[in-house]
Amino acid sequence: MDNLCSAARKVFRAALKAVDPYKAVYDSLAIKGTVLSLGGKRREKRPYDLTRYKRILVLGAGKATVPMATACEQILKKRIDKGLVITKYGHSGPLGYIMVIEAGHPLPNTAGLCGAQKIVTLLKETRADDLVIFLTSGGCSALLPLPVPPITLSEKKKLTDLLLRSGATIHEINTVRKHISMTKGGNLARLAYPSTVINLILSDVVGDDLDVIGSGPFVPDSSTFREAWDVLEKYNLKSRLPKSIIKHLRAGLERKVQETPKPGQPYFRKVKNRIIGSNLVALKAAETKARDLGFETLILSSQMQGEARALAKNYAAIAKESVKSGHPFSPPVCLLAGGEPTVTVKGNGLGGRNTELALALAIEIQGLDRTTFLSGGTDGTDGPTDAAGAIVNGSTYRKAIKKGLKPENYLAHNDSYTFFKETGGLLITGPTRTNVMDIHIMLIG
Amino acid sequence: MDNLCSAARKVFRAALKAVDPYKAVYDSLAIKGTVLSLGGKRREKRPYDLTRYKRILVLGAGKATVPMATACEQILKKRIDKGLVITKYGHSGPLGYIMVIEAGHPLPNTAGLCGAQKIVTLLKETRADDLVIFLTSGGCSALLPLPVPPITLSEKKKLTDLLLRSGATIHEINTVRKHISMTKGGNLARLAYPSTVINLILSDVVGDDLDVIGSGPFVPDSSTFREAWDVLEKYNLKSRLPKSIIKHLRAGLERKVQETPKPGQPYFRKVKNRIIGSNLVALKAAETKARDLGFETLILSSQMQGEARALAKNYAAIAKESVKSGHPFSPPVCLLAGGEPTVTVKGNGLGGRNTELALALAIEIQGLDRTTFLSGGTDGTDGPTDAAGAIVNGSTYRKAIKKGLKPENYLAHNDSYTFFKETGGLLITGPTRTNVMDIHIMLIG
């Protein structure tokens, strides 16, 4: 079992390494003489000849922008003419050419607003012979807040709160939000036009949909003011919303203000959105590592969602089948998955979705030999704890019972962190500076 | 989409065919001259030379015993000396050499009790030169009820009810039940000793554990009277149980009555328990069919359990990943799984676990092209309906909305059968005479 446990840690570390923000940018930008190309496995057909560009701007927003910007400086050095990235308080670091603004997250504040205004101004000033390298990572949306004036940040917050409580779908919420924003829904692409834009993205969104990550600042928006208005009517929100928002949406409906940039419009011709780090990228690196360690591998999905303890049942069913009949593969096998499960909190215990998933799985696989499972948050934190997740195996349950602890009780109280604190098995990494959601590693030896 | 739908039906039919009770027995018994061997893929090393046996008895209990017995008659014909099978009311059929008793299921009744007594008597009379072919299928436990006298059927029922409501685990419940039974927990093997026994099993139990199927009449029981007693104490049931049961268990504790047959005891030396049909057998046949149809295939697990709508989320995550990135495989791919999900009923709609799973999945995969999913009960019935399950695809959701139906509402009311009745997509097979739980087929074209 110890070998499997150590192998699981190695596989997790390999996953983290692949989505390190500095490394991801460094590996995806390749420079040779005056030619910049987007590296990685999907090498760009049309490289960027830097002699064609008068200026290079490095901009961005997100919790990981500082290490991403550091990589840009390493590669482009003095060629960077202007640089400004916005990151969360406490996430700054030393940069040579690029300015950093720290701002509020997850609640946007005026620091973010000022930063967003500066980025908008810089993009407005770009010309056809400029190259913009934009750095997107988790938190981008909150760190780049710019409602259309005179809508204020607090009015925008009120809108979001009302929409969230209304029962509107995430698609409906985004439709409204994109139509009151100066940055989201393709608006940055319009501002940057006709310069060349490379948007390097570290995705923390299930499914990696470009129009969802950071609310798609460089992606065409196919939703309309009409649809945004319909959402307000559907959920009966018109009377409860700030007047500034109603006024702007009505103006949009009457075509007095511009629609968000639509698919097929010229703004996107010179824009390249490139996902350089994602849950799937992490899973693929984990897969490579697991193969090196001698495991047959299978990536189930990078899009796992739903209640953590229900997911545990399904993972356990797959592990049991592998042990019993060699399906989907005979051991040694490494099953990999990732995503963002949820926990419906009913107790007042301490834990995150990773420790809860691991505890639920420990209950399901009790007595199953040679099976080890690791669930870890790639950002190194799991809920309000100092752990990234936990590692369990077929003996975890029995060992807890021997200590007089009842795993089912800890699960019932959402007290998974405390359970592992008492029995061992916590996965501690410290902050990783990256975030591509969670990684689940099942090793059957 | 129509092609995928038709392919899904073909794959499901292939799964059903593989676990047809008649066919499963017919294919697993091969006779050549006077030598009987257990066929199938795992061909028996030591065949049974029928000249060595004075008599052949065919016995059994379960909902599928009549077609299973028919296959025995086809193969063994006049060589059968005695035959008696117990089946559920309405499940009888014409047999030449083997007697049929119809009895109560799922609630045992005196008809089953009489049948069980007859089987016990026949087994007691067997000798070393007899061959017993026993036929086990779903419902065996209820159709073979024989509590140790003077415990009555209604007293046994009271015990089961109390145990179910106490929060005892299924393992704990079985421990107690095996210790008040004359048939379960290896007791039939003791009665049959020293004759030769071939127990042909059609499993309707998740995981196919031999000691769980029919409560393991031919399988050693490692649980003890002491453990059975501890269960009563743990759940504080002693004062509430019929005196006859308490008296018997106390006698067992004081070693005044015999323990259940234990592993290593001679009773099992000449017993062969052979699973001839199971969810996994059905999945393997489905896999072969899907490959023939040009799909890459993957059997995830035959042991899926847990809430149907949670399982739908996980299946959807895997389908979306396949479409997006080609993991675990690029289309055309057929993902196969099976088991027995549950539905926590909150509404008063009409449906079974298969239609509920299909409806939940239709919501999850809305808009996903070239993806079709079938969920079907192998017995041809799904909950209290005339359907076996349902087939959905990426357009199911949109089509329902167009008709003015809101899929989420039907799911919220557990009204999945009604949903498919109105939108189409019901899978109707009629009774199949077999049961290896449910089959889930995801085709991505």
PDB file of N, CA and C in Angstrom, chain A residues 48-102:
ATOM      1  N   TYR A  48       4.550  34.299 -35.036  1.00  0.00           N
ATOM      2  CA  TYR A  48       4.459  35.753 -34.980  1.00  0.00           C
ATOM      3  C   TYR A  48       5.859  36.345 -35.184  1.00  0.00           C
ATOM      4  N   ASP A  49       6.071  37.019 -36.329  1.00  0.00           N
ATOM      5  CA  ASP A  49       7.368  37.655 -36.587  1.00  0.00           C
ATOM      6  C   ASP A  49       7.389  38.996 -35.851  1.00  0.00           C
ATOM      7  N   LEU A  50       8.225  39.069 -34.829  1.00  0.00           N
ATOM      8  CA  LEU A  50       8.180  40.249 -33.960  1.00  0.00           C
ATOM      9  C   LEU A  50       8.656  41.518 -34.668  1.00  0.00           C
ATOM     10  N   THR A  51       9.372  41.369 -35.767  1.00  0.00           N
ATOM     11  CA  THR A  51       9.801  42.581 -36.491  1.00  0.00           C
ATOM     12  C   THR A  51       8.606  43.305 -37.105  1.00  0.00           C
ATOM     13  N   ARG A  52       7.478  42.550 -37.239  1.00  0.00           N
ATOM     14  CA  ARG A  52       6.278  43.166 -37.825  1.00  0.00           C
ATOM     15  C   ARG A  52       5.566  44.085 -36.834  1.00  0.00           C
ATOM     16  N   TYR A  53       5.878  43.890 -35.525  1.00  0.00           N
ATOM     17  CA  TYR A  53       5.128  44.632 -34.509  1.00  0.00           C
ATOM     18  C   TYR A  53       5.939  45.800 -33.983  1.00  0.00           C
ATOM     19  N   LYS A  54       5.277  46.946 -33.901  1.00  0.00           N
ATOM     20  CA  LYS A  54       5.945  48.128 -33.370  1.00  0.00           C
ATOM     21  C   LYS A  54       6.107  47.992 -31.851  1.00  0.00           C
ATOM     22  N   ARG A  55       4.998  47.531 -31.212  1.00  0.00           N
ATOM     23  CA  ARG A  55       5.038  47.428 -29.753  1.00  0.00           C
ATOM     24  C   ARG A  55       4.521  46.052 -29.301  1.00  0.00           C
ATOM     25  N   ILE A  56       5.015  45.605 -28.152  1.00  0.00           N
ATOM     26  CA  ILE A  56       4.447  44.410 -27.510  1.00  0.00           C
ATOM     27  C   ILE A  56       3.911  44.826 -26.145  1.00  0.00           C
ATOM     28  N   LEU A  57       2.618  44.500 -25.880  1.00  0.00           N
ATOM     29  CA  LEU A  57       2.006  44.785 -24.581  1.00  0.00           C
ATOM     30  C   LEU A  57       1.697  43.469 -23.873  1.00  0.00           C
ATOM     31  N   VAL A  58       2.025  43.392 -22.592  1.00  0.00           N
ATOM     32  CA  VAL A  58       1.639  42.223 -21.793  1.00  0.00           C
ATOM     33  C   VAL A  58       0.618  42.686 -20.753  1.00  0.00           C
ATOM     34  N   LEU A  59      -0.597  42.194 -20.876  1.00  0.00           N
ATOM     35  CA  LEU A  59      -1.675  42.581 -19.966  1.00  0.00           C
ATOM     36  C   LEU A  59      -2.289  41.316 -19.373  1.00  0.00           C
ATOM     37  N   GLY A  60      -3.118  41.491 -18.375  1.00  0.00           N
ATOM     38  CA  GLY A  60      -3.770  40.285 -17.861  1.00  0.00           C
ATOM     39  C   GLY A  60      -4.453  40.487 -16.530  1.00  0.00           C
ATOM     40  N   ALA A  61      -5.236  39.487 -16.166  1.00  0.00           N
ATOM     41  CA  ALA A  61      -5.936  39.510 -14.878  1.00  0.00           C
ATOM     42  C   ALA A  61      -6.160  38.080 -14.397  1.00  0.00           C
ATOM     43  N   GLY A  62      -5.964  37.887 -13.096  1.00  0.00           N
ATOM     44  CA  GLY A  62      -6.167  36.557 -12.527  1.00  0.00           C
ATOM     45  C   GLY A  62      -5.204  36.312 -11.382  1.00  0.00           C
ATOM     46  N   LYS A  63      -5.497  35.278 -10.613  1.00  0.00           N
ATOM     47  CA  LYS A  63      -4.688  35.005  -9.433  1.00  0.00           C
ATOM     48  C   LYS A  63      -3.282  34.553  -9.790  1.00  0.00           C
ATOM     49  N   ALA A  64      -3.092  34.051 -11.011  1.00  0.00           N
ATOM     50  CA  ALA A  64      -1.782  33.505 -11.384  1.00  0.00           C
ATOM     51  C   ALA A  64      -1.038  34.404 -12.361  1.00  0.00           C
ATOM     52  N   THR A  65      -1.510  35.644 -12.534  1.00  0.00           N
ATOM     53  CA  THR A  65      -0.892  36.466 -13.589  1.00  0.00           C
ATOM     54  C   THR A  65       0.550  36.829 -13.304  1.00  0.00           C
ATOM     55  N   VAL A  66       0.930  36.936 -12.017  1.00  0.00           N
ATOM     56  CA  VAL A  66       2.306  37.358 -11.751  1.00  0.00           C
ATOM     57  C   VAL A  66       3.327  36.312 -12.211  1.00  0.00           C
ATOM     58  N   PRO A  67       3.185  35.022 -11.797  1.00  0.00           N
ATOM     59  CA  PRO A  67       4.137  34.046 -12.368  1.00  0.00           C
ATOM     60  C   PRO A  67       4.013  33.925 -13.895  1.00  0.00           C
ATOM     61  N   MET A  68       2.810  34.088 -14.424  1.00  0.00           N
ATOM     62  CA  MET A  68       2.662  34.054 -15.886  1.00  0.00           C
ATOM     63  C   MET A  68       3.425  35.220 -16.526  1.00  0.00           C
ATOM     64  N   ALA A  69       3.320  36.401 -15.915  1.00  0.00           N
ATOM     65  CA  ALA A  69       4.004  37.581 -16.442  1.00  0.00           C
ATOM     66  C   ALA A  69       5.515  37.431 -16.314  1.00  0.00           C
ATOM     67  N   THR A  70       5.956  36.776 -15.232  1.00  0.00           N
ATOM     68  CA  THR A  70       7.390  36.536 -15.047  1.00  0.00           C
ATOM     69  C   THR A  70       7.956  35.731 -16.217  1.00  0.00           C
ATOM     70  N   ALA A  71       7.190  34.710 -16.634  1.00  0.00           N
ATOM     71  CA  ALA A  71       7.629  33.895 -17.773  1.00  0.00           C
ATOM     72  C   ALA A  71       7.702  34.746 -19.038  1.00  0.00           C
ATOM     73  N   CYS A  72       6.728  35.629 -19.243  1.00  0.00           N
ATOM     74  CA  CYS A  72       6.754  36.518 -20.410  1.00  0.00           C
ATOM     75  C   CYS A  72       8.013  37.382 -20.392  1.00  0.00           C
ATOM     76  N   GLU A  73       8.354  37.896 -19.212  1.00  0.00           N
ATOM     77  CA  GLU A  73       9.548  38.747 -19.123  1.00  0.00           C
ATOM     78  C   GLU A  73      10.805  37.950 -19.433  1.00  0.00           C
ATOM     79  N   GLN A  74      10.864  36.702 -18.955  1.00  0.00           N
ATOM     80  CA  GLN A  74      12.010  35.844 -19.227  1.00  0.00           C
ATOM     81  C   GLN A  74      12.218  35.677 -20.719  1.00  0.00           C
ATOM     82  N   ILE A  75      11.108  35.538 -21.436  1.00  0.00           N
ATOM     83  CA  ILE A  75      11.206  35.237 -22.871  1.00  0.00           C
ATOM     84  C   ILE A  75      11.359  36.505 -23.697  1.00  0.00           C
ATOM     85  N   LEU A  76      10.546  37.514 -23.377  1.00  0.00           N
ATOM     86  CA  LEU A  76      10.494  38.694 -24.252  1.00  0.00           C
ATOM     87  C   LEU A  76      11.397  39.835 -23.777  1.00  0.00           C
ATOM     88  N   LYS A  77      11.755  39.802 -22.529  1.00  0.00           N
ATOM     89  CA  LYS A  77      12.653  40.791 -21.919  1.00  0.00           C
ATOM     90  C   LYS A  77      12.318  42.220 -22.343  1.00  0.00           C
ATOM     91  N   LYS A  78      13.342  42.924 -22.869  1.00  0.00           N
ATOM     92  CA  LYS A  78      13.178  44.342 -23.162  1.00  0.00           C
ATOM     93  C   LYS A  78      12.182  44.625 -24.287  1.00  0.00           C
ATOM     94  N   ARG A  79      11.807  43.564 -24.992  1.00  0.00           N
ATOM     95  CA  ARG A  79      10.871  43.816 -26.095  1.00  0.00           C
ATOM     96  C   ARG A  79       9.491  44.220 -25.595  1.00  0.00           C
ATOM     97  N   ILE A  80       9.226  43.966 -24.313  1.00  0.00           N
ATOM     98  CA  ILE A  80       7.933  44.377 -23.761  1.00  0.00           C
ATOM     99  C   ILE A  80       7.915  45.898 -23.636  1.00  0.00           C
ATOM    100  N   ASP A  81       6.959  46.521 -24.301  1.00  0.00           N
ATOM    101  CA  ASP A  81       6.872  47.975 -24.273  1.00  0.00           C
ATOM    102  C   ASP A  81       6.002  48.468 -23.135  1.00  0.00           C
ATOM    103  N   LYS A  82       4.892  47.773 -22.917  1.00  0.00           N
ATOM    104  CA  LYS A  82       4.004  48.154 -21.826  1.00  0.00           C
ATOM    105  C   LYS A  82       3.492  46.878 -21.168  1.00  0.00           C
ATOM    106  N   GLY A  83       3.323  46.933 -19.874  1.00  0.00           N
ATOM    107  CA  GLY A  83       2.808  45.748 -19.196  1.00  0.00           C
ATOM    108  C   GLY A  83       2.011  46.116 -17.965  1.00  0.00           C
ATOM    109  N   LEU A  84       0.869  45.474 -17.803  1.00  0.00           N
ATOM    110  CA  LEU A  84       0.047  45.698 -16.610  1.00  0.00           C
ATOM    111  C   LEU A  84      -0.793  44.461 -16.334  1.00  0.00           C
ATOM    112  N   VAL A  85      -0.614  43.882 -15.174  1.00  0.00           N
ATOM    113  CA  VAL A  85      -1.464  42.746 -14.808  1.00  0.00           C
ATOM    114  C   VAL A  85      -2.138  43.020 -13.465  1.00  0.00           C
ATOM    115  N   ILE A  86      -3.353  42.501 -13.329  1.00  0.00           N
ATOM    116  CA  ILE A  86      -4.106  42.654 -12.083  1.00  0.00           C
ATOM    117  C   ILE A  86      -4.143  41.297 -11.396  1.00  0.00           C
ATOM    118  N   THR A  87      -3.854  41.283 -10.107  1.00  0.00           N
ATOM    119  CA  THR A  87      -3.940  40.019  -9.383  1.00  0.00           C
ATOM    120  C   THR A  87      -4.569  40.255  -8.014  1.00  0.00           C
ATOM    121  N   LYS A  88      -4.824  39.161  -7.334  1.00  0.00           N
ATOM    122  CA  LYS A  88      -5.463  39.237  -6.014  1.00  0.00           C
ATOM    123  C   LYS A  88      -4.480  39.749  -4.966  1.00  0.00           C
ATOM    124  N   TYR A  89      -5.009  40.415  -3.945  1.00  0.00           N
ATOM    125  CA  TYR A  89      -4.154  40.873  -2.847  1.00  0.00           C
ATOM    126  C   TYR A  89      -3.290  39.724  -2.340  1.00  0.00           C
ATOM    127  N   GLY A  90      -2.016  39.998  -2.149  1.00  0.00           N
ATOM    128  CA  GLY A  90      -1.104  38.994  -1.607  1.00  0.00           C
ATOM    129  C   GLY A  90      -0.516  38.084  -2.673  1.00  0.00           C
ATOM    130  N   HIS A  91      -0.913  38.268  -3.928  1.00  0.00           N
ATOM    131  CA  HIS A  91      -0.435  37.403  -5.006  1.00  0.00           C
ATOM    132  C   HIS A  91       0.574  38.103  -5.919  1.00  0.00           C
ATOM    133  N   SER A  92       1.101  39.249  -5.454  1.00  0.00           N
ATOM    134  CA  SER A  92       2.045  39.982  -6.283  1.00  0.00           C
ATOM    135  C   SER A  92       3.440  39.377  -6.177  1.00  0.00           C
ATOM    136  N   GLY A  93       4.379  39.955  -6.900  1.00  0.00           N
ATOM    137  CA  GLY A  93       5.761  39.483  -6.868  1.00  0.00           C
ATOM    138  C   GLY A  93       6.597  40.418  -7.712  1.00  0.00           C
ATOM    139  N   PRO A  94       7.919  40.245  -7.635  1.00  0.00           N
ATOM    140  CA  PRO A  94       8.798  41.182  -8.343  1.00  0.00           C
ATOM    141  C   PRO A  94       8.760  40.982  -9.856  1.00  0.00           C
ATOM    142  N   LEU A  95       8.517  42.056 -10.584  1.00  0.00           N
ATOM    143  CA  LEU A  95       8.526  42.012 -12.042  1.00  0.00           C
ATOM    144  C   LEU A  95       9.373  43.175 -12.549  1.00  0.00           C
ATOM    145  N   GLY A  96      10.018  42.989 -13.706  1.00  0.00           N
ATOM    146  CA  GLY A  96      10.919  44.016 -14.221  1.00  0.00           C
ATOM    147  C   GLY A  96      10.235  45.037 -15.107  1.00  0.00           C
ATOM    148  N   TYR A  97       9.434  44.569 -16.046  1.00  0.00           N
ATOM    149  CA  TYR A  97       8.875  45.472 -17.048  1.00  0.00           C
ATOM    150  C   TYR A  97       7.370  45.658 -16.902  1.00  0.00           C
ATOM    151  N   ILE A  98       6.759  44.781 -16.162  1.00  0.00           N
ATOM    152  CA  ILE A  98       5.295  44.752 -16.123  1.00  0.00           C
ATOM    153  C   ILE A  98       4.799  45.242 -14.769  1.00  0.00           C
ATOM    154  N   MET A  99       3.848  46.141 -14.793  1.00  0.00           N
ATOM    155  CA  MET A  99       3.290  46.689 -13.561  1.00  0.00           C
ATOM    156  C   MET A  99       2.257  45.724 -12.976  1.00  0.00           C
ATOM    157  N   VAL A 100       2.153  45.699 -11.655  1.00  0.00           N
ATOM    158  CA  VAL A 100       1.166  44.838 -11.007  1.00  0.00           C
ATOM    159  C   VAL A 100       0.202  45.692 -10.198  1.00  0.00           C
ATOM    160  N   ILE A 101      -1.071  45.407 -10.301  1.00  0.00           N
ATOM    161  CA  ILE A 101      -2.070  46.017  -9.426  1.00  0.00           C
ATOM    162  C   ILE A 101      -2.719  44.905  -8.623  1.00  0.00           C
ATOM    163  N   GLU A 102      -2.754  45.053  -7.318  1.00  0.00           N
ATOM    164  CA  GLU A 102      -3.462  44.077  -6.487  1.00  0.00           C
ATOM    165  C   GLU A 102      -4.881  44.574  -6.243  1.00  0.00           C
TER     166      GLU A 102
END
